[in-house]
Coordinates of C-alpha atoms and ligand atoms in Angstrom, one line a residue:
M26 CA -70.9 -106.9 -101.2
I27 CA -73.4 -107.3 -98.5
L28 CA -73.9 -110.5 -96.3
T29 CA -77.2 -112.0 -94.9
A30 CA -77.4 -112.5 -91.2
D31 CA -76.5 -116.1 -91.3
G32 CA -73.4 -114.9 -93.2
S33 CA -74.1 -116.5 -96.6
T34 CA -73.6 -113.9 -99.5
A35 CA -77.3 -112.6 -100.4
I36 CA -76.6 -112.4 -104.3
P37 CA -73.5 -114.0 -106.1
A38 CA -70.8 -111.6 -105.9
A39 CA -70.6 -111.3 -109.7
E40 CA -74.1 -110.0 -109.8
I41 CA -73.6 -107.7 -106.9
G42 CA -70.5 -106.2 -109.4
S43 CA -73.1 -105.9 -112.4
A44 CA -75.6 -104.5 -110.3
G45 CA -73.3 -101.8 -108.8
G46 CA -74.4 -98.5 -109.7
R47 CA -77.8 -99.8 -111.2
W48 CA -80.1 -97.5 -108.8
Q49 CA -78.0 -94.3 -109.2
N50 CA -80.7 -91.5 -109.8
E51 CA -83.7 -93.8 -109.7
P52 CA -87.0 -93.3 -107.5
M53 CA -87.3 -96.7 -105.5
I54 CA -88.0 -98.2 -102.5
D55 CA -84.5 -99.4 -101.0
L56 CA -84.8 -102.1 -98.3
R57 CA -81.2 -103.4 -98.6
S58 CA -80.0 -101.5 -95.6
D59 CA -80.6 -98.3 -93.6
T60 CA -77.2 -97.1 -94.6
V61 CA -78.8 -96.0 -98.2
S62 CA -80.7 -93.5 -96.5
R63 CA -80.2 -90.0 -98.2
P64 CA -79.8 -86.5 -96.6
S65 CA -82.9 -84.5 -96.5
T66 CA -83.4 -81.0 -97.9
A67 CA -83.3 -79.7 -94.4
M68 CA -80.4 -81.5 -93.5
R69 CA -78.5 -80.3 -96.8
T70 CA -79.6 -76.7 -95.7
A71 CA -78.0 -77.2 -92.4
M72 CA -74.9 -78.6 -94.0
A73 CA -74.8 -75.6 -96.5
E74 CA -75.2 -73.2 -93.5
A75 CA -72.3 -74.8 -91.4
E76 CA -69.8 -72.7 -89.5
V77 CA -66.5 -74.2 -90.1
G78 CA -63.0 -74.2 -89.5
D79 CA -59.9 -76.7 -89.6
D80 CA -60.9 -79.5 -87.3
V81 CA -57.3 -80.9 -87.3
W82 CA -56.3 -77.8 -85.4
G83 CA -59.5 -77.8 -83.3
D84 CA -61.0 -74.8 -85.1
D85 CA -64.3 -76.3 -86.5
P86 CA -67.1 -75.2 -84.0
T87 CA -69.6 -77.1 -85.5
V88 CA -67.6 -80.5 -85.2
A89 CA -67.1 -79.2 -81.5
K90 CA -70.6 -78.9 -81.1
L91 CA -71.5 -82.5 -82.4
E92 CA -68.9 -83.8 -80.3
A93 CA -70.2 -82.0 -77.1
V94 CA -73.8 -83.0 -77.9
T95 CA -73.1 -86.5 -78.6
A96 CA -70.9 -87.0 -75.6
E97 CA -73.9 -85.4 -73.5
L98 CA -76.5 -87.4 -75.0
L99 CA -74.4 -90.6 -74.2
G100 CA -73.6 -89.4 -70.9
K101 CA -69.7 -89.6 -71.5
E102 CA -66.9 -87.0 -70.9
A103 CA -65.7 -86.7 -74.4
A104 CA -66.4 -87.7 -78.4
M105 CA -64.9 -87.3 -81.7
L106 CA -66.3 -87.5 -84.7
V107 CA -64.8 -90.2 -87.5
P108 CA -65.6 -90.7 -91.1
S109 CA -66.9 -94.3 -90.4
G110 CA -68.1 -96.8 -87.8
T111 CA -65.3 -99.0 -89.0
Q112 CA -62.9 -96.3 -88.0
S113 CA -64.4 -95.4 -84.9
N114 CA -64.3 -99.2 -83.8
L115 CA -60.7 -99.5 -85.0
C116 CA -59.5 -96.1 -83.0
A117 CA -61.3 -97.6 -79.6
L118 CA -59.6 -101.1 -80.3
L119 CA -56.4 -99.3 -80.6
A120 CA -56.8 -97.1 -77.5
H121 CA -57.8 -100.0 -75.5
C122 CA -55.4 -102.6 -76.5
Q123 CA -51.7 -102.9 -76.9
R124 CA -49.9 -105.1 -79.5
G125 CA -50.1 -108.9 -78.7
E126 CA -53.3 -108.1 -76.3
E127 CA -56.8 -109.7 -76.8
Y128 CA -60.2 -108.6 -77.7
I129 CA -63.2 -110.8 -76.9
V130 CA -65.6 -110.3 -79.5
G131 CA -68.8 -112.2 -81.0
A132 CA -67.9 -114.4 -84.0
N133 CA -70.3 -112.4 -86.2
A134 CA -69.9 -109.3 -84.8
H135 CA -69.0 -106.4 -87.0
T136 CA -66.1 -105.3 -85.2
Y137 CA -64.5 -108.9 -85.6
R138 CA -66.2 -110.1 -88.9
Y139 CA -67.1 -107.1 -91.2
E140 CA -63.9 -104.8 -90.6
A141 CA -61.4 -106.1 -92.8
G142 CA -59.4 -107.4 -89.8
G143 CA -58.3 -103.9 -89.1
A144 CA -57.2 -104.5 -85.3
A145 CA -55.0 -107.8 -86.4
V146 CA -53.6 -105.8 -89.3
L147 CA -53.1 -102.2 -87.9
G148 CA -53.2 -103.0 -84.2
S149 CA -51.4 -106.5 -83.9
I150 CA -54.8 -106.9 -81.3
Q151 CA -55.6 -110.6 -81.3
P152 CA -59.4 -111.5 -81.6
Q153 CA -60.9 -114.2 -79.3
T154 CA -64.3 -114.9 -80.5
V155 CA -67.2 -116.3 -78.9
A156 CA -70.7 -117.3 -80.4
I157 CA -73.4 -114.9 -80.3
Q158 CA -76.7 -116.1 -78.8
P159 CA -79.9 -116.2 -80.7
D160 CA -80.9 -113.1 -78.5
G161 CA -77.6 -111.1 -79.7
T162 CA -75.9 -111.6 -76.4
L163 CA -72.7 -113.4 -75.3
D164 CA -73.0 -116.0 -73.0
L165 CA -70.8 -114.7 -70.4
D166 CA -69.7 -118.1 -68.7
E167 CA -68.0 -118.6 -72.4
V168 CA -66.7 -115.0 -72.1
A169 CA -65.1 -115.8 -68.8
A170 CA -63.8 -119.2 -69.7
V171 CA -61.7 -117.7 -72.6
I172 CA -60.0 -115.1 -70.7
K173 CA -56.4 -116.8 -70.4
P174 CA -54.4 -117.0 -67.2
L175 CA -51.6 -114.8 -66.5
D176 CA -48.9 -116.9 -68.1
D177 CA -46.1 -116.1 -70.8
H178 CA -47.9 -118.3 -73.3
F179 CA -50.8 -116.4 -73.6
A180 CA -52.2 -113.2 -75.2
Q181 CA -53.8 -111.2 -72.5
A182 CA -57.5 -110.3 -72.9
R183 CA -57.9 -106.4 -72.6
L184 CA -61.2 -105.5 -73.6
L185 CA -64.8 -107.2 -74.3
C186 CA -67.0 -105.9 -77.2
I187 CA -70.5 -106.0 -77.3
E188 CA -72.8 -104.8 -80.1
N189 CA -76.2 -103.6 -79.5
T190 CA -78.4 -103.8 -81.7
H191 CA -77.1 -107.0 -83.4
D192 CA -79.0 -108.2 -86.4
G193 CA -82.0 -105.5 -85.3
K194 CA -82.0 -107.4 -81.9
V195 CA -82.0 -105.1 -78.7
L196 CA -79.8 -106.6 -75.9
P197 CA -81.4 -106.5 -72.4
L198 CA -80.0 -103.7 -70.3
S199 CA -79.7 -106.5 -67.7
F200 CA -77.1 -108.3 -69.9
Q201 CA -75.2 -105.5 -70.4
Q202 CA -74.9 -104.8 -66.9
D203 CA -73.9 -108.5 -66.3
A204 CA -71.2 -107.9 -69.0
A205 CA -69.9 -104.8 -67.2
A206 CA -69.7 -106.6 -63.7
L207 CA -67.9 -109.6 -65.6
A208 CA -65.3 -107.1 -67.3
D209 CA -64.8 -105.1 -64.0
K210 CA -64.1 -108.7 -62.0
K211 CA -61.5 -109.4 -64.8
G212 CA -59.9 -106.1 -65.5
L213 CA -61.2 -105.6 -68.7
S214 CA -62.2 -102.7 -70.4
L215 CA -65.8 -102.6 -72.1
H216 CA -66.7 -101.6 -75.7
L217 CA -70.0 -100.9 -77.2
D218 CA -70.4 -101.1 -81.1
G219 CA -73.6 -99.0 -80.7
A220 CA -73.8 -98.2 -84.6
R221 CA -77.9 -98.5 -84.0
L222 CA -77.7 -97.9 -80.4
W223 CA -80.3 -95.1 -81.5
N224 CA -82.7 -98.0 -82.3
A225 CA -82.1 -99.7 -79.2
A226 CA -82.7 -96.9 -77.1
V227 CA -85.9 -96.0 -79.1
A228 CA -87.3 -99.7 -78.6
L229 CA -86.6 -99.8 -75.2
E230 CA -88.1 -96.4 -74.6
V231 CA -84.9 -95.1 -72.5
E232 CA -82.4 -92.4 -73.2
P233 CA -79.6 -93.1 -75.3
S234 CA -77.1 -92.6 -72.1
E235 CA -78.8 -95.5 -70.3
V236 CA -78.0 -97.9 -73.1
A237 CA -74.3 -96.3 -73.2
A238 CA -73.8 -96.3 -69.3
P239 CA -72.1 -99.6 -68.6
F240 CA -69.5 -99.1 -71.4
D241 CA -65.8 -97.5 -71.3
S242 CA -66.5 -96.5 -75.0
V243 CA -69.4 -96.5 -77.5
S244 CA -69.3 -95.9 -81.2
V245 CA -72.5 -94.6 -82.7
C246 CA -73.4 -94.3 -86.6
L247 CA -75.0 -90.8 -88.0
S248 CA -75.3 -92.4 -91.3
K249 CA -77.5 -95.3 -90.8
G250 CA -81.1 -94.8 -89.5
L251 CA -80.4 -91.4 -88.6
G252 CA -79.9 -90.1 -92.3
A253 CA -76.8 -88.4 -92.3
P254 CA -74.6 -88.9 -95.2
V255 CA -71.1 -89.6 -93.5
G256 CA -70.0 -90.2 -90.1
S257 CA -69.7 -92.1 -86.9
V258 CA -68.7 -90.8 -83.3
L259 CA -66.6 -92.5 -80.8
V260 CA -67.5 -91.3 -76.9
G261 CA -65.4 -92.2 -73.8
S262 CA -63.5 -90.9 -71.2
A263 CA -61.3 -87.6 -72.0
E264 CA -58.3 -89.8 -71.9
L265 CA -59.4 -92.5 -74.2
I266 CA -60.8 -90.0 -76.8
R267 CA -57.0 -88.1 -76.5
Q268 CA -55.9 -91.4 -77.3
G269 CA -58.4 -91.9 -80.0
R270 CA -57.6 -88.9 -81.8
K271 CA -53.8 -89.8 -82.1
W272 CA -55.2 -92.7 -83.9
R273 CA -57.6 -91.1 -85.9
K274 CA -54.8 -88.9 -87.2
M275 CA -52.8 -92.0 -88.0
L276 CA -55.4 -93.8 -89.7
G277 CA -56.1 -90.7 -92.3
G278 CA -59.5 -89.6 -90.5
G279 CA -58.0 -86.0 -89.2
M280 CA -60.7 -83.9 -91.3
R281 CA -60.6 -80.5 -92.0
Q282 CA -63.6 -78.4 -92.6
S283 CA -65.6 -81.5 -91.4
G284 CA -68.2 -79.0 -89.7
I285 CA -70.2 -79.7 -93.1
L286 CA -70.3 -83.3 -92.2
A287 CA -70.9 -82.6 -88.3
A288 CA -73.9 -80.1 -89.1
A289 CA -75.7 -83.3 -90.7
G290 CA -75.0 -85.3 -87.7
L291 CA -76.3 -82.4 -85.2
Y292 CA -79.3 -82.1 -87.4
A293 CA -80.2 -86.1 -87.2
L294 CA -79.5 -86.1 -83.9
E295 CA -82.3 -83.3 -83.0
H296 CA -84.6 -84.8 -85.8
N297 CA -84.4 -88.1 -86.4
I298 CA -84.3 -90.4 -83.3
A299 CA -87.7 -90.3 -82.0
R300 CA -88.9 -91.1 -85.6
M301 CA -87.3 -94.3 -85.5
A302 CA -90.2 -95.7 -83.8
D303 CA -91.9 -95.3 -87.4
D304 CA -89.0 -97.6 -88.9
H305 CA -89.6 -100.1 -86.3
A306 CA -93.5 -100.1 -86.6
N307 CA -92.9 -100.5 -90.5
A308 CA -90.5 -103.6 -90.3
A309 CA -93.0 -105.2 -88.1
R310 CA -95.9 -104.5 -90.6
L311 CA -93.7 -105.6 -93.4
A312 CA -92.7 -108.9 -91.5
E313 CA -96.5 -109.3 -90.8
G314 CA -97.6 -108.5 -94.4
L315 CA -95.1 -110.9 -96.1
G316 CA -95.6 -113.7 -93.3
A317 CA -99.3 -113.9 -94.4
F318 CA -98.1 -115.2 -97.8
D319 CA -97.7 -119.0 -98.5
G320 CA -94.0 -119.8 -99.0
V321 CA -92.7 -117.1 -97.1
T322 CA -91.5 -117.5 -93.5
V323 CA -90.4 -114.6 -91.2
Q324 CA -87.3 -115.7 -89.2
S325 CA -87.4 -112.7 -87.0
C326 CA -88.2 -109.1 -86.9
N327 CA -86.7 -106.5 -84.6
T328 CA -86.3 -103.0 -84.4
N329 CA -86.0 -101.8 -88.2
M330 CA -85.1 -105.3 -89.7
A331 CA -87.2 -108.1 -90.7
F332 CA -85.4 -111.4 -91.8
V333 CA -87.5 -113.2 -94.2
S334 CA -86.8 -116.6 -96.1
F335 CA -88.7 -117.4 -99.5
D336 CA -89.5 -120.8 -100.8
T337 CA -89.3 -119.2 -104.5
D338 CA -86.0 -118.5 -105.6
P339 CA -84.5 -115.1 -104.0
V340 CA -82.5 -114.2 -106.7
A341 CA -85.3 -114.1 -109.2
L342 CA -87.4 -112.5 -106.7
T343 CA -84.9 -109.7 -106.2
E344 CA -84.7 -109.2 -110.0
A345 CA -88.7 -109.0 -110.6
L346 CA -89.0 -106.5 -107.7
A347 CA -86.0 -104.6 -109.0
G348 CA -88.4 -104.0 -112.2
E349 CA -90.8 -102.3 -109.8
G350 CA -88.3 -100.1 -108.4
I351 CA -87.9 -102.0 -104.9
A352 CA -84.4 -102.8 -104.2
I353 CA -83.8 -106.1 -101.7
L354 CA -80.9 -108.3 -101.6
G355 CA -82.5 -111.6 -101.7
G356 CA -80.7 -114.5 -100.1
P357 CA -81.2 -117.9 -98.2
T358 CA -82.2 -115.3 -95.5
T359 CA -83.4 -112.1 -96.7
R360 CA -82.6 -109.0 -94.5
L361 CA -85.3 -106.1 -95.1
V362 CA -84.4 -103.1 -93.5
T363 CA -86.6 -99.8 -93.0
H364 CA -85.5 -96.5 -92.4
I365 CA -86.1 -92.6 -92.9
D366 CA -86.8 -93.0 -96.5
V367 CA -89.2 -95.6 -96.4
S368 CA -92.5 -94.7 -95.6
A369 CA -95.7 -96.9 -94.5
D370 CA -96.9 -96.5 -98.4
D371 CA -93.5 -98.0 -99.4
V372 CA -94.2 -101.0 -97.2
E373 CA -97.5 -101.6 -98.6
T374 CA -96.4 -101.4 -101.8
T375 CA -93.6 -104.0 -101.3
I376 CA -96.0 -106.1 -99.8
E377 CA -98.4 -105.9 -102.7
A378 CA -95.5 -106.3 -105.3
V379 CA -94.2 -109.5 -103.2
G380 CA -97.7 -111.1 -103.3
K381 CA -98.3 -110.2 -107.0
Y382 CA -95.1 -111.9 -107.8
L383 CA -95.7 -115.1 -105.6
A384 CA -99.2 -115.4 -107.2
G385 CA -97.4 -115.4 -110.8
S386 CA -94.6 -117.5 -110.1
Ligands
PLP26 C1 -72.5 -100.1 -90.1 C2 -72.0 -100.7 -89.0 C3 -70.6 -100.3 -88.3 C4 -70.0 -99.3 -89.4 O1 -69.9 -99.3 -90.6 P1 -69.3 -98.4 -91.4 O2 -69.7 -98.7 -92.6 O3 -67.8 -98.4 -91.5 O4 -69.7 -96.9 -90.7 C5 -70.2 -100.8 -87.2 N1 -71.0 -101.9 -86.5 C6 -72.1 -102.2 -86.7 C7 -72.8 -103.3 -86.3 C8 -72.6 -101.7 -88.1 O5 -73.8 -102.2 -88.8

């Protein structure tokens, strides 16, 4: 199930169930998420040709290369490939926090809200949430205020988690620095859920390492806008990643000839970062085109995501667009996501299709 930005269900759960698999093998324009991007032919060739070994034994040269390249790109000592962003964030939380300790996290952050409570279930780590501000940042005075005194009554805060981008919004580098200063003063570690850090770096026109700089650990996704089929990478100090590898093994994320997946990641890092500027331009054009129609309000548009609301019934609109081979998840707020498989022409086709529907409805 996919939730919209305001946390409401985009489509009644029952309908998502019945729609599951509807899009298999159909040509379409898919604006539901950047996770739907598929590996290109060139990426598949790189995967097929990858040199591999048993990575649990440390024998896979392609995984080792991906980890070295990602650590270098993000300016950290070490890295590890994991199957998903959820597992990457969880390994970080488990490495930073002991049982009964707290992590401070945005109330609508992926790490808290969309990861099935893994930190609590598997780490006995207690979340302390704070509201996420409209610009995606946290109010650092509020963060400071929820850090509990040293007292037997209280769980001790150990970690502060930030998400960049959040709902497509790029957090200012100055905010990240302020968060790091607070974490330092209070003796907390700092983790970045940078699933879409690449989009932030492209939007800010800085190196990825600059976005990653203030953090002790950073999780990045290969399988969203970068277009790889599977995988996330956790980066940090050599010691943190050493601990992370133990947690990854325990969580079932030790993989064998995973060089096949790492090859896709390496291809993506080499070819698919800079081109995200096109995704950002496409999202802006989509927001502009849709916003020009009566009965459509663009709530925000940031990096590769446009959030719009329709006066018309969004579920009926979703159905109608599906008939045109266009996949969206209409809800009270509809999140439209551009990515490597959505072209500028696809955006125009979508604007036209929505216009036609609104004119006829
Ligand atoms: C997608 C995403 C993740 C990780 O998701 P997986 O599906 O587990 O790879 C983590 N954080 C954010 C903000 C995300 O968007």
